[in-house]
PDB file of C-alpha atoms and ligand atoms in Angstrom:
ATOM      1  CA  UNK A   1     -38.119-150.146  40.424  1.00  0.00           C
ATOM      2  CA  UNK A   2     -41.519-151.851  42.306  1.00  0.00           C
ATOM      3  CA  UNK A   3     -41.086-150.423  45.818  1.00  0.00           C
ATOM      4  CA  UNK A   4     -43.189-151.583  47.288  1.00  0.00           C
ATOM      5  CA  UNK A   5     -43.857-150.319  51.991  1.00  0.00           C
ATOM      6  CA  UNK A   6     -45.603-152.916  54.194  1.00  0.00           C
ATOM      7  CA  UNK A   7     -46.347-151.917  57.988  1.00  0.00           C
ATOM      8  CA  UNK A   8     -44.276-153.570  59.988  1.00  0.00           C
ATOM      9  CA  UNK A   9     -41.218-155.553  59.630  1.00  0.00           C
ATOM     10  CA  UNK A  10     -42.806-158.862  59.395  1.00  0.00           C
ATOM     11  CA  UNK A  11     -44.472-158.394  56.677  1.00  0.00           C
ATOM     12  CA  UNK A  12     -42.102-157.406  54.932  1.00  0.00           C
ATOM     13  CA  UNK A  13     -39.797-160.048  55.810  1.00  0.00           C
ATOM     14  CA  UNK A  14     -43.141-162.775  55.325  1.00  0.00           C
ATOM     15  CA  UNK A  15     -43.201-161.313  52.229  1.00  0.00           C
ATOM     16  CA  UNK A  16     -39.843-161.326  50.858  1.00  0.00           C
ATOM     17  CA  UNK A  17     -39.964-165.711  51.465  1.00  0.00           C
ATOM     18  CA  UNK A  18     -42.482-166.196  50.114  1.00  0.00           C
ATOM     19  CA  UNK A  19     -41.136-164.687  46.853  1.00  0.00           C
ATOM     20  CA  UNK A  20     -38.357-166.387  47.505  1.00  0.00           C
ATOM     21  CA  UNK A  21     -40.595-169.738  47.941  1.00  0.00           C
ATOM     22  CA  UNK A  22     -42.007-168.583  44.440  1.00  0.00           C
ATOM     23  CA  UNK A  23     -39.089-169.110  42.647  1.00  0.00           C
ATOM     24  CA  UNK A  24     -38.184-172.521  43.880  1.00  0.00           C
ATOM     25  CA  UNK A  25     -41.402-173.841  43.547  1.00  0.00           C
ATOM     26  CA  UNK A  26     -41.731-172.068  39.630  1.00  0.00           C
ATOM     27  CA  UNK A  27     -38.496-172.800  39.006  1.00  0.00           C
ATOM     28  CA  UNK A  28     -36.973-175.587  40.814  1.00  0.00           C
ATOM     29  CA  UNK A  29     -33.456-175.675  39.322  1.00  0.00           C
ATOM     30  CA  UNK A  30     -33.262-171.141  40.135  1.00  0.00           C
ATOM     31  CA  UNK A  31     -29.838-170.218  40.717  1.00  0.00           C
ATOM     32  CA  UNK A  32     -30.512-167.734  43.306  1.00  0.00           C
ATOM     33  CA  UNK A  33     -28.720-164.961  45.336  1.00  0.00           C
ATOM     34  CA  UNK A  34     -28.376-164.949  48.938  1.00  0.00           C
ATOM     35  CA  UNK A  35     -27.227-162.458  51.164  1.00  0.00           C
ATOM     36  CA  UNK A  36     -26.909-162.201  55.178  1.00  0.00           C
ATOM     37  CA  UNK A  37     -26.994-160.057  57.206  1.00  0.00           C
ATOM     38  CA  UNK A  38     -29.613-158.808  60.924  1.00  0.00           C
ATOM     39  CA  UNK A  39     -31.973-158.473  58.681  1.00  0.00           C
ATOM     40  CA  UNK A  40     -32.171-161.619  56.837  1.00  0.00           C
ATOM     41  CA  UNK A  41     -31.907-164.127  59.594  1.00  0.00           C
ATOM     42  CA  UNK A  42     -36.205-163.642  59.705  1.00  0.00           C
ATOM     43  CA  UNK A  43     -36.539-163.947  55.913  1.00  0.00           C
ATOM     44  CA  UNK A  44     -34.777-167.595  56.108  1.00  0.00           C
ATOM     45  CA  UNK A  45     -35.994-168.155  59.529  1.00  0.00           C
ATOM     46  CA  UNK A  46     -39.519-167.008  57.804  1.00  0.00           C
ATOM     47  CA  UNK A  47     -38.522-169.137  54.800  1.00  0.00           C
ATOM     48  CA  UNK A  48     -37.680-172.518  56.050  1.00  0.00           C
ATOM     49  CA  UNK A  49     -41.115-172.618  57.626  1.00  0.00           C
ATOM     50  CA  UNK A  50     -42.920-171.290  54.379  1.00  0.00           C
ATOM     51  CA  UNK A  51     -40.918-174.678  53.356  1.00  0.00           C
ATOM     52  CA  UNK A  52     -41.935-176.929  55.169  1.00  0.00           C
ATOM     53  CA  UNK A  53     -45.372-175.884  55.158  1.00  0.00           C
ATOM     54  CA  UNK A  54     -45.423-176.138  51.757  1.00  0.00           C
ATOM     55  CA  UNK A  55     -43.285-179.466  51.556  1.00  0.00           C
ATOM     56  CA  UNK A  56     -41.231-177.054  49.125  1.00  0.00           C
ATOM     57  CA  UNK A  57     -38.477-179.097  47.325  1.00  0.00           C
ATOM     58  CA  UNK A  58     -34.642-177.516  47.528  1.00  0.00           C
ATOM     59  CA  UNK A  59     -33.534-180.267  46.260  1.00  0.00           C
ATOM     60  CA  UNK A  60     -32.508-178.953  42.391  1.00  0.00           C
ATOM     61  CA  UNK A  61     -31.517-174.925  43.534  1.00  0.00           C
ATOM     62  CA  UNK A  62     -28.172-173.526  43.304  1.00  0.00           C
ATOM     63  CA  UNK A  63     -27.489-170.246  45.257  1.00  0.00           C
ATOM     64  CA  UNK A  64     -24.990-168.408  44.768  1.00  0.00           C
ATOM     65  CA  UNK A  65     -24.000-165.594  48.016  1.00  0.00           C
ATOM     66  CA  UNK A  66     -22.999-161.628  47.687  1.00  0.00           C
ATOM     67  CA  UNK A  67     -19.495-162.286  50.380  1.00  0.00           C
ATOM     68  CA  UNK A  68     -17.584-163.699  52.922  1.00  0.00           C
ATOM     69  CA  UNK A  69     -15.496-161.897  55.287  1.00  0.00           C
ATOM     70  CA  UNK A  70     -11.722-162.512  54.236  1.00  0.00           C
ATOM     71  CA  UNK A  71      -9.018-163.923  56.738  1.00  0.00           C
ATOM     72  CA  UNK A  72     -11.358-165.730  59.539  1.00  0.00           C
ATOM     73  CA  UNK A  73     -11.694-169.346  58.614  1.00  0.00           C
ATOM     74  CA  UNK A  74     -14.196-170.991  56.970  1.00  0.00           C
ATOM     75  CA  UNK A  75     -15.452-172.369  60.032  1.00  0.00           C
ATOM     76  CA  UNK A  76     -15.368-169.481  62.230  1.00  0.00           C
ATOM     77  CA  UNK A  77     -18.973-168.890  63.880  1.00  0.00           C
ATOM     78  CA  UNK A  78     -18.632-165.579  62.326  1.00  0.00           C
ATOM     79  CA  UNK A  79     -17.843-166.724  59.051  1.00  0.00           C
ATOM     80  CA  UNK A  80     -21.011-166.619  56.242  1.00  0.00           C
ATOM     81  CA  UNK A  81     -20.810-170.395  56.065  1.00  0.00           C
ATOM     82  CA  UNK A  82     -21.695-170.198  58.692  1.00  0.00           C
ATOM     83  CA  UNK A  83     -24.269-168.364  59.051  1.00  0.00           C
ATOM     84  CA  UNK A  84     -25.709-169.774  55.877  1.00  0.00           C
ATOM     85  CA  UNK A  85     -26.089-173.119  57.732  1.00  0.00           C
ATOM     86  CA  UNK A  86     -27.441-172.517  61.186  1.00  0.00           C
ATOM     87  CA  UNK A  87     -30.181-170.144  59.313  1.00  0.00           C
ATOM     88  CA  UNK A  88     -31.077-171.867  56.404  1.00  0.00           C
ATOM     89  CA  UNK A  89     -29.398-174.800  54.688  1.00  0.00           C
ATOM     90  CA  UNK A  90     -29.155-176.845  57.944  1.00  0.00           C
ATOM     91  CA  UNK A  91     -33.068-177.084  57.810  1.00  0.00           C
ATOM     92  CA  UNK A  92     -33.562-177.058  53.898  1.00  0.00           C
ATOM     93  CA  UNK A  93     -32.924-180.281  51.186  1.00  0.00           C
ATOM     94  CA  UNK A  94     -30.629-178.845  49.375  1.00  0.00           C
ATOM     95  CA  UNK A  95     -27.883-179.645  48.338  1.00  0.00           C
ATOM     96  CA  UNK A  96     -24.468-178.517  49.715  1.00  0.00           C
ATOM     97  CA  UNK A  97     -22.540-178.516  47.722  1.00  0.00           C
ATOM     98  CA  UNK A  98     -25.018-176.691  45.241  1.00  0.00           C
ATOM     99  CA  UNK A  99     -24.329-173.998  47.964  1.00  0.00           C
ATOM    100  CA  UNK A 100     -21.703-171.252  46.575  1.00  0.00           C
ATOM    101  CA  UNK A 101     -19.916-168.529  49.035  1.00  0.00           C
ATOM    102  CA  UNK A 102     -16.414-167.336  48.456  1.00  0.00           C
ATOM    103  CA  UNK A 103     -13.551-168.225  50.093  1.00  0.00           C
ATOM    104  CA  UNK A 104     -12.139-166.679  53.542  1.00  0.00           C
ATOM    105  CA  UNK A 105      -9.038-167.549  53.404  1.00  0.00           C
ATOM    106  CA  UNK A 106      -5.862-168.604  51.113  1.00  0.00           C
ATOM    107  CA  UNK A 107      -2.847-167.093  48.787  1.00  0.00           C
ATOM    108  CA  UNK A 108      -4.891-165.169  45.629  1.00  0.00           C
ATOM    109  CA  UNK A 109      -7.556-163.596  46.569  1.00  0.00           C
ATOM    110  CA  UNK A 110      -7.679-161.974  42.966  1.00  0.00           C
ATOM    111  CA  UNK A 111      -7.781-166.111  41.695  1.00  0.00           C
ATOM    112  CA  UNK A 112     -10.562-167.244  43.884  1.00  0.00           C
ATOM    113  CA  UNK A 113     -12.619-163.429  42.593  1.00  0.00           C
ATOM    114  CA  UNK A 114     -12.065-164.982  39.132  1.00  0.00           C
ATOM    115  CA  UNK A 115     -12.969-168.169  39.949  1.00  0.00           C
ATOM    116  CA  UNK A 116     -15.881-167.311  41.985  1.00  0.00           C
ATOM    117  CA  UNK A 117     -17.596-164.923  39.041  1.00  0.00           C
ATOM    118  CA  UNK A 118     -16.738-167.840  36.339  1.00  0.00           C
ATOM    119  CA  UNK A 119     -19.093-170.198  38.505  1.00  0.00           C
ATOM    120  CA  UNK A 120     -21.733-167.659  38.335  1.00  0.00           C
ATOM    121  CA  UNK A 121     -21.493-167.360  34.754  1.00  0.00           C
ATOM    122  CA  UNK A 122     -20.801-170.927  34.577  1.00  0.00           C
ATOM    123  CA  UNK A 123     -24.207-172.118  36.290  1.00  0.00           C
ATOM    124  CA  UNK A 124     -25.911-170.041  34.178  1.00  0.00           C
ATOM    125  CA  UNK A 125     -25.998-166.298  36.007  1.00  0.00           C
ATOM    126  CA  UNK A 126     -28.737-165.603  39.288  1.00  0.00           C
ATOM    127  CA  UNK A 127     -31.552-166.066  38.297  1.00  0.00           C
ATOM    128  CA  UNK A 128     -32.837-163.902  41.414  1.00  0.00           C
ATOM    129  CA  UNK A 129     -30.814-162.165  43.555  1.00  0.00           C
ATOM    130  CA  UNK A 130     -30.955-161.023  47.106  1.00  0.00           C
ATOM    131  CA  UNK A 131     -30.401-157.682  48.646  1.00  0.00           C
ATOM    132  CA  UNK A 132     -29.854-156.469  51.965  1.00  0.00           C
ATOM    133  CA  UNK A 133     -28.457-152.948  52.036  1.00  0.00           C
ATOM    134  CA  UNK A 134     -26.143-151.235  54.100  1.00  0.00           C
ATOM    135  CA  UNK A 135     -26.178-148.048  56.189  1.00  0.00           C
ATOM    136  CA  UNK A 136     -23.859-146.528  53.341  1.00  0.00           C
ATOM    137  CA  UNK A 137     -25.733-147.563  50.796  1.00  0.00           C
ATOM    138  CA  UNK A 138     -23.532-150.688  50.636  1.00  0.00           C
ATOM    139  CA  UNK A 139     -24.730-153.973  48.626  1.00  0.00           C
ATOM    140  CA  UNK A 140     -22.621-156.975  48.981  1.00  0.00           C
ATOM    141  CA  UNK A 141     -19.655-155.737  50.273  1.00  0.00           C
ATOM    142  CA  UNK A 142     -19.356-153.552  47.713  1.00  0.00           C
ATOM    143  CA  UNK A 143     -18.587-150.062  49.820  1.00  0.00           C
ATOM    144  CA  UNK A 144     -19.078-146.470  48.722  1.00  0.00           C
ATOM    145  CA  UNK A 145     -17.162-145.251  45.632  1.00  0.00           C
ATOM    146  CA  UNK A 146     -17.018-148.819  44.821  1.00  0.00           C
ATOM    147  CA  UNK A 147     -16.525-149.111  40.425  1.00  0.00           C
ATOM    148  CA  UNK A 148     -20.513-149.009  39.672  1.00  0.00           C
ATOM    149  CA  UNK A 149     -19.525-151.759  36.859  1.00  0.00           C
ATOM    150  CA  UNK A 150     -17.267-153.878  39.223  1.00  0.00           C
ATOM    151  CA  UNK A 151     -16.859-157.912  39.261  1.00  0.00           C
ATOM    152  CA  UNK A 152     -15.947-160.362  42.134  1.00  0.00           C
ATOM    153  CA  UNK A 153     -12.365-159.173  44.617  1.00  0.00           C
ATOM    154  CA  UNK A 154     -11.226-157.925  47.818  1.00  0.00           C
ATOM    155  CA  UNK A 155     -12.833-155.107  49.229  1.00  0.00           C
ATOM    156  CA  UNK A 156     -11.340-152.199  52.492  1.00  0.00           C
ATOM    157  CA  UNK A 157     -14.395-152.346  54.790  1.00  0.00           C
ATOM    158  CA  UNK A 158     -15.808-149.184  55.905  1.00  0.00           C
ATOM    159  CA  UNK A 159     -15.470-148.062  59.566  1.00  0.00           C
ATOM    160  CA  UNK A 160     -19.096-147.904  59.295  1.00  0.00           C
ATOM    161  CA  UNK A 161     -19.732-151.311  58.626  1.00  0.00           C
ATOM    162  CA  UNK A 162     -17.457-153.470  60.381  1.00  0.00           C
ATOM    163  CA  UNK A 163     -19.479-151.208  63.417  1.00  0.00           C
ATOM    164  CA  UNK A 164     -21.879-152.664  61.806  1.00  0.00           C
ATOM    165  CA  UNK A 165     -20.966-155.885  62.166  1.00  0.00           C
ATOM    166  CA  UNK A 166     -18.903-155.556  65.467  1.00  0.00           C
ATOM    167  CA  UNK A 167     -22.382-157.765  67.018  1.00  0.00           C
ATOM    168  CA  UNK A 168     -21.298-160.898  65.753  1.00  0.00           C
ATOM    169  CA  UNK A 169     -17.647-160.654  67.114  1.00  0.00           C
ATOM    170  CA  UNK A 170     -15.871-160.640  70.428  1.00  0.00           C
ATOM    171  CA  UNK A 171     -13.894-157.425  70.051  1.00  0.00           C
ATOM    172  CA  UNK A 172     -13.590-155.336  67.503  1.00  0.00           C
ATOM    173  CA  UNK A 173     -10.108-156.096  66.655  1.00  0.00           C
ATOM    174  CA  UNK A 174     -11.675-159.335  65.893  1.00  0.00           C
ATOM    175  CA  UNK A 175     -13.639-157.519  63.461  1.00  0.00           C
ATOM    176  CA  UNK A 176     -12.533-158.072  59.653  1.00  0.00           C
ATOM    177  CA  UNK A 177     -10.710-155.493  57.525  1.00  0.00           C
ATOM    178  CA  UNK A 178     -11.676-157.628  54.096  1.00  0.00           C
ATOM    179  CA  UNK A 179     -14.238-159.657  51.918  1.00  0.00           C
ATOM    180  CA  UNK A 180     -14.215-161.503  49.071  1.00  0.00           C
ATOM    181  CA  UNK A 181     -17.618-159.354  47.453  1.00  0.00           C
ATOM    182  CA  UNK A 182     -19.062-160.070  44.052  1.00  0.00           C
ATOM    183  CA  UNK A 183     -19.345-156.919  42.630  1.00  0.00           C
ATOM    184  CA  UNK A 184     -22.093-154.417  41.537  1.00  0.00           C
ATOM    185  CA  UNK A 185     -22.102-154.863  37.923  1.00  0.00           C
ATOM    186  CA  UNK A 186     -22.321-159.554  38.774  1.00  0.00           C
ATOM    187  CA  UNK A 187     -25.149-158.387  40.537  1.00  0.00           C
ATOM    188  CA  UNK A 188     -26.545-155.937  37.282  1.00  0.00           C
ATOM    189  CA  UNK A 189     -26.403-159.108  35.416  1.00  0.00           C
ATOM    190  CA  UNK A 190     -28.930-160.769  37.565  1.00  0.00           C
ATOM    191  CA  UNK A 191     -32.385-161.833  35.894  1.00  0.00           C
ATOM    192  CA  UNK A 192     -34.659-160.358  38.513  1.00  0.00           C
ATOM    193  CA  UNK A 193     -33.200-158.484  41.975  1.00  0.00           C
ATOM    194  CA  UNK A 194     -34.992-157.911  45.615  1.00  0.00           C
ATOM    195  CA  UNK A 195     -33.958-156.012  47.695  1.00  0.00           C
ATOM    196  CA  UNK A 196     -34.895-156.111  51.621  1.00  0.00           C
ATOM    197  CA  UNK A 197     -34.984-152.773  54.321  1.00  0.00           C
ATOM    198  CA  UNK A 198     -36.324-152.676  57.478  1.00  0.00           C
ATOM    199  CA  UNK A 199     -35.814-149.795  60.178  1.00  0.00           C
ATOM    200  CA  UNK A 200     -35.703-146.146  60.491  1.00  0.00           C
ATOM    201  CA  UNK A 201     -31.304-146.629  60.804  1.00  0.00           C
ATOM    202  CA  UNK A 202     -31.836-147.521  56.413  1.00  0.00           C
ATOM    203  CA  UNK A 203     -34.381-144.615  56.021  1.00  0.00           C
ATOM    204  CA  UNK A 204     -31.743-142.091  54.388  1.00  0.00           C
ATOM    205  CA  UNK A 205     -29.862-145.053  52.679  1.00  0.00           C
ATOM    206  CA  UNK A 206     -33.205-146.417  50.804  1.00  0.00           C
ATOM    207  CA  UNK A 207     -34.176-143.271  50.406  1.00  0.00           C
ATOM    208  CA  UNK A 208     -30.768-141.963  48.712  1.00  0.00           C
ATOM    209  CA  UNK A 209     -31.441-145.809  46.081  1.00  0.00           C
ATOM    210  CA  UNK A 210     -34.571-144.737  45.285  1.00  0.00           C
ATOM    211  CA  UNK A 211     -34.610-141.184  45.018  1.00  0.00           C
ATOM    212  CA  UNK A 212     -31.396-140.234  44.635  1.00  0.00           C
ATOM    213  CA  UNK A 213     -28.527-139.366  41.577  1.00  0.00           C
ATOM    214  CA  UNK A 214     -27.123-142.572  40.378  1.00  0.00           C
ATOM    215  CA  UNK A 215     -23.679-142.173  42.484  1.00  0.00           C
ATOM    216  CA  UNK A 216     -20.859-144.501  43.662  1.00  0.00           C
ATOM    217  CA  UNK A 217     -21.316-142.209  46.612  1.00  0.00           C
ATOM    218  CA  UNK A 218     -24.746-144.952  47.091  1.00  0.00           C
ATOM    219  CA  UNK A 219     -23.982-148.297  45.689  1.00  0.00           C
ATOM    220  CA  UNK A 220     -27.367-149.454  45.220  1.00  0.00           C
ATOM    221  CA  UNK A 221     -28.369-147.089  43.663  1.00  0.00           C
ATOM    222  CA  UNK A 222     -26.265-148.370  40.201  1.00  0.00           C
ATOM    223  CA  UNK A 223     -29.951-151.045  40.563  1.00  0.00           C
ATOM    224  CA  UNK A 224     -31.815-147.913  39.682  1.00  0.00           C
ATOM    225  CA  UNK A 225     -30.173-148.866  36.102  1.00  0.00           C
ATOM    226  CA  UNK A 226     -31.204-152.652  36.242  1.00  0.00           C
ATOM    227  CA  UNK A 227     -33.977-154.156  34.426  1.00  0.00           C
ATOM    228  CA  UNK A 228     -36.278-156.000  37.220  1.00  0.00           C
ATOM    229  CA  UNK A 229     -36.236-155.141  41.229  1.00  0.00           C
ATOM    230  CA  UNK A 230     -37.971-155.401  43.896  1.00  0.00           C
ATOM    231  CA  UNK A 231     -37.714-153.551  47.149  1.00  0.00           C
ATOM    232  CA  UNK A 232     -39.642-154.558  49.323  1.00  0.00           C
ATOM    233  CA  UNK A 233     -40.038-151.806  53.151  1.00  0.00           C
ATOM    234  CA  UNK A 234     -41.400-151.876  56.187  1.00  0.00           C
ATOM    235  CA  UNK A 235     -42.885-148.451  57.080  1.00  0.00           C
ATOM    236  CA  UNK A 236     -39.675-147.084  59.194  1.00  0.00           C
ATOM    237  CA  UNK A 237     -37.274-147.656  55.921  1.00  0.00           C
ATOM    238  CA  UNK A 238     -39.166-145.594  53.672  1.00  0.00           C
ATOM    239  CA  UNK A 239     -39.521-143.088  56.047  1.00  0.00           C
ATOM    240  CA  UNK A 240     -37.388-140.408  54.001  1.00  0.00           C
ATOM    241  CA  UNK A 241     -38.966-141.357  50.351  1.00  0.00           C
ATOM    242  CA  UNK A 242     -40.832-137.983  48.936  1.00  0.00           C
ATOM    243  CA  UNK A 243     -42.481-140.622  46.676  1.00  0.00           C
ATOM    244  CA  UNK A 244     -43.291-142.379  49.649  1.00  0.00           C
ATOM    245  CA  UNK A 245     -47.604-141.371  48.461  1.00  0.00           C
ATOM    246  CA  UNK A 246     -46.851-142.765  44.381  1.00  0.00           C
ATOM    247  CA  UNK A 247     -45.365-145.977  46.057  1.00  0.00           C
ATOM    248  CA  UNK A 248     -48.421-146.409  48.174  1.00  0.00           C
ATOM    249  CA  UNK A 249     -50.626-145.443  45.245  1.00  0.00           C
ATOM    250  CA  UNK A 250     -49.531-147.882  42.760  1.00  0.00           C
ATOM    251  CA  UNK A 251     -49.005-150.808  45.673  1.00  0.00           C
ATOM    252  CA  UNK A 252     -51.342-150.015  48.307  1.00  0.00           C
ATOM    253  CA  UNK A 253     -50.519-152.499  51.184  1.00  0.00           C
ATOM    254  CA  UNK A 254     -47.735-153.128  49.361  1.00  0.00           C
ATOM    255  CA  UNK A 255     -49.915-155.946  47.180  1.00  0.00           C
ATOM    256  CA  UNK A 256     -47.992-155.972  43.040  1.00  0.00           C
ATOM    257  CA  UNK A 257     -50.329-154.843  41.006  1.00  0.00           C
ATOM    258  CA  UNK A 258     -51.553-155.382  37.487  1.00  0.00           C
ATOM    259  CA  UNK A 259     -49.333-153.625  35.608  1.00  0.00           C
ATOM    260  CA  UNK A 260     -45.129-154.122  35.355  1.00  0.00           C
ATOM    261  CA  UNK A 261     -44.430-150.880  37.317  1.00  0.00           C
ATOM    262  CA  UNK A 262     -40.864-151.924  36.701  1.00  0.00           C
TER     263      UNK A 262
HETATM  264  P1  PGA B   1     -28.025-155.820  58.549  1.00  0.00           P
HETATM  265  O1  PGA B   1     -26.996-155.654  57.419  1.00  0.00           O
HETATM  266  O2  PGA B   1     -29.118-156.469  57.690  1.00  0.00           O
HETATM  267  O3  PGA B   1     -27.435-156.401  59.231  1.00  0.00           O
HETATM  268  O4  PGA B   1     -28.212-154.427  58.282  1.00  0.00           O
HETATM  269  C1  PGA B   1     -27.184-155.416  55.112  1.00  0.00           C
HETATM  270  C2  PGA B   1     -26.269-155.393  54.903  1.00  0.00           C
HETATM  271  O5  PGA B   1     -25.227-154.767  55.247  1.00  0.00           O
HETATM  272  O6  PGA B   1     -26.020-155.528  53.859  1.00  0.00           O
END
């Protein structure tokens, strides 16, 4: 794992946006895996700015989002489709038909999940998967004790996740209990992952992910088995890392080193 530690959250988000844009510029037909959440709002704001600054084109890019709430209308203000259109897709020249988000409703979630997984495979798999991390160590909505080999499926959200996302809804009752999420196995099949975390509330989960045992109790720890993962952290999110000075030695100020150091 490449662990890059920056002084501020702003720097992390600018660097993450830069890395995403580089992928689009290098490979115009990139297949990107995208994430939602508070952290990504600033990443996308920066990505929109950088896209315009560099006159970059998203015309041939395909995207697959990690997850969507289950049981709310897709055009609800709290859906991840609404979030993605609002924070990113409406501001760049991506083809909306090439932006995929799991459905939020339907008769048969198992079939919808299988179809989503097949669509990812049909696109040739994910080239670069953007990830956040929950305070409980989830990636996507793969809550603790998710199968580390899981594929896209319906998951029951933990109370901690519902509490964390309460701010996006008017009342607690409105916070969905389920989500369709790509699995940990789906994430592991991506070519490369970029995980972004900022703030001290993420410090314990970040430590468990990078330095803890590989365990379903911290789903993000599965990334220890992925061949190419970059983790971008601010100093607060890096607070609990035992080998922090080693990561800073390898990548001073979050700079990528000449050696691959995966
Ligand atoms: P956050 O969510 O960016 O809102 O903290 C991250 C996540 O739960 O994956």
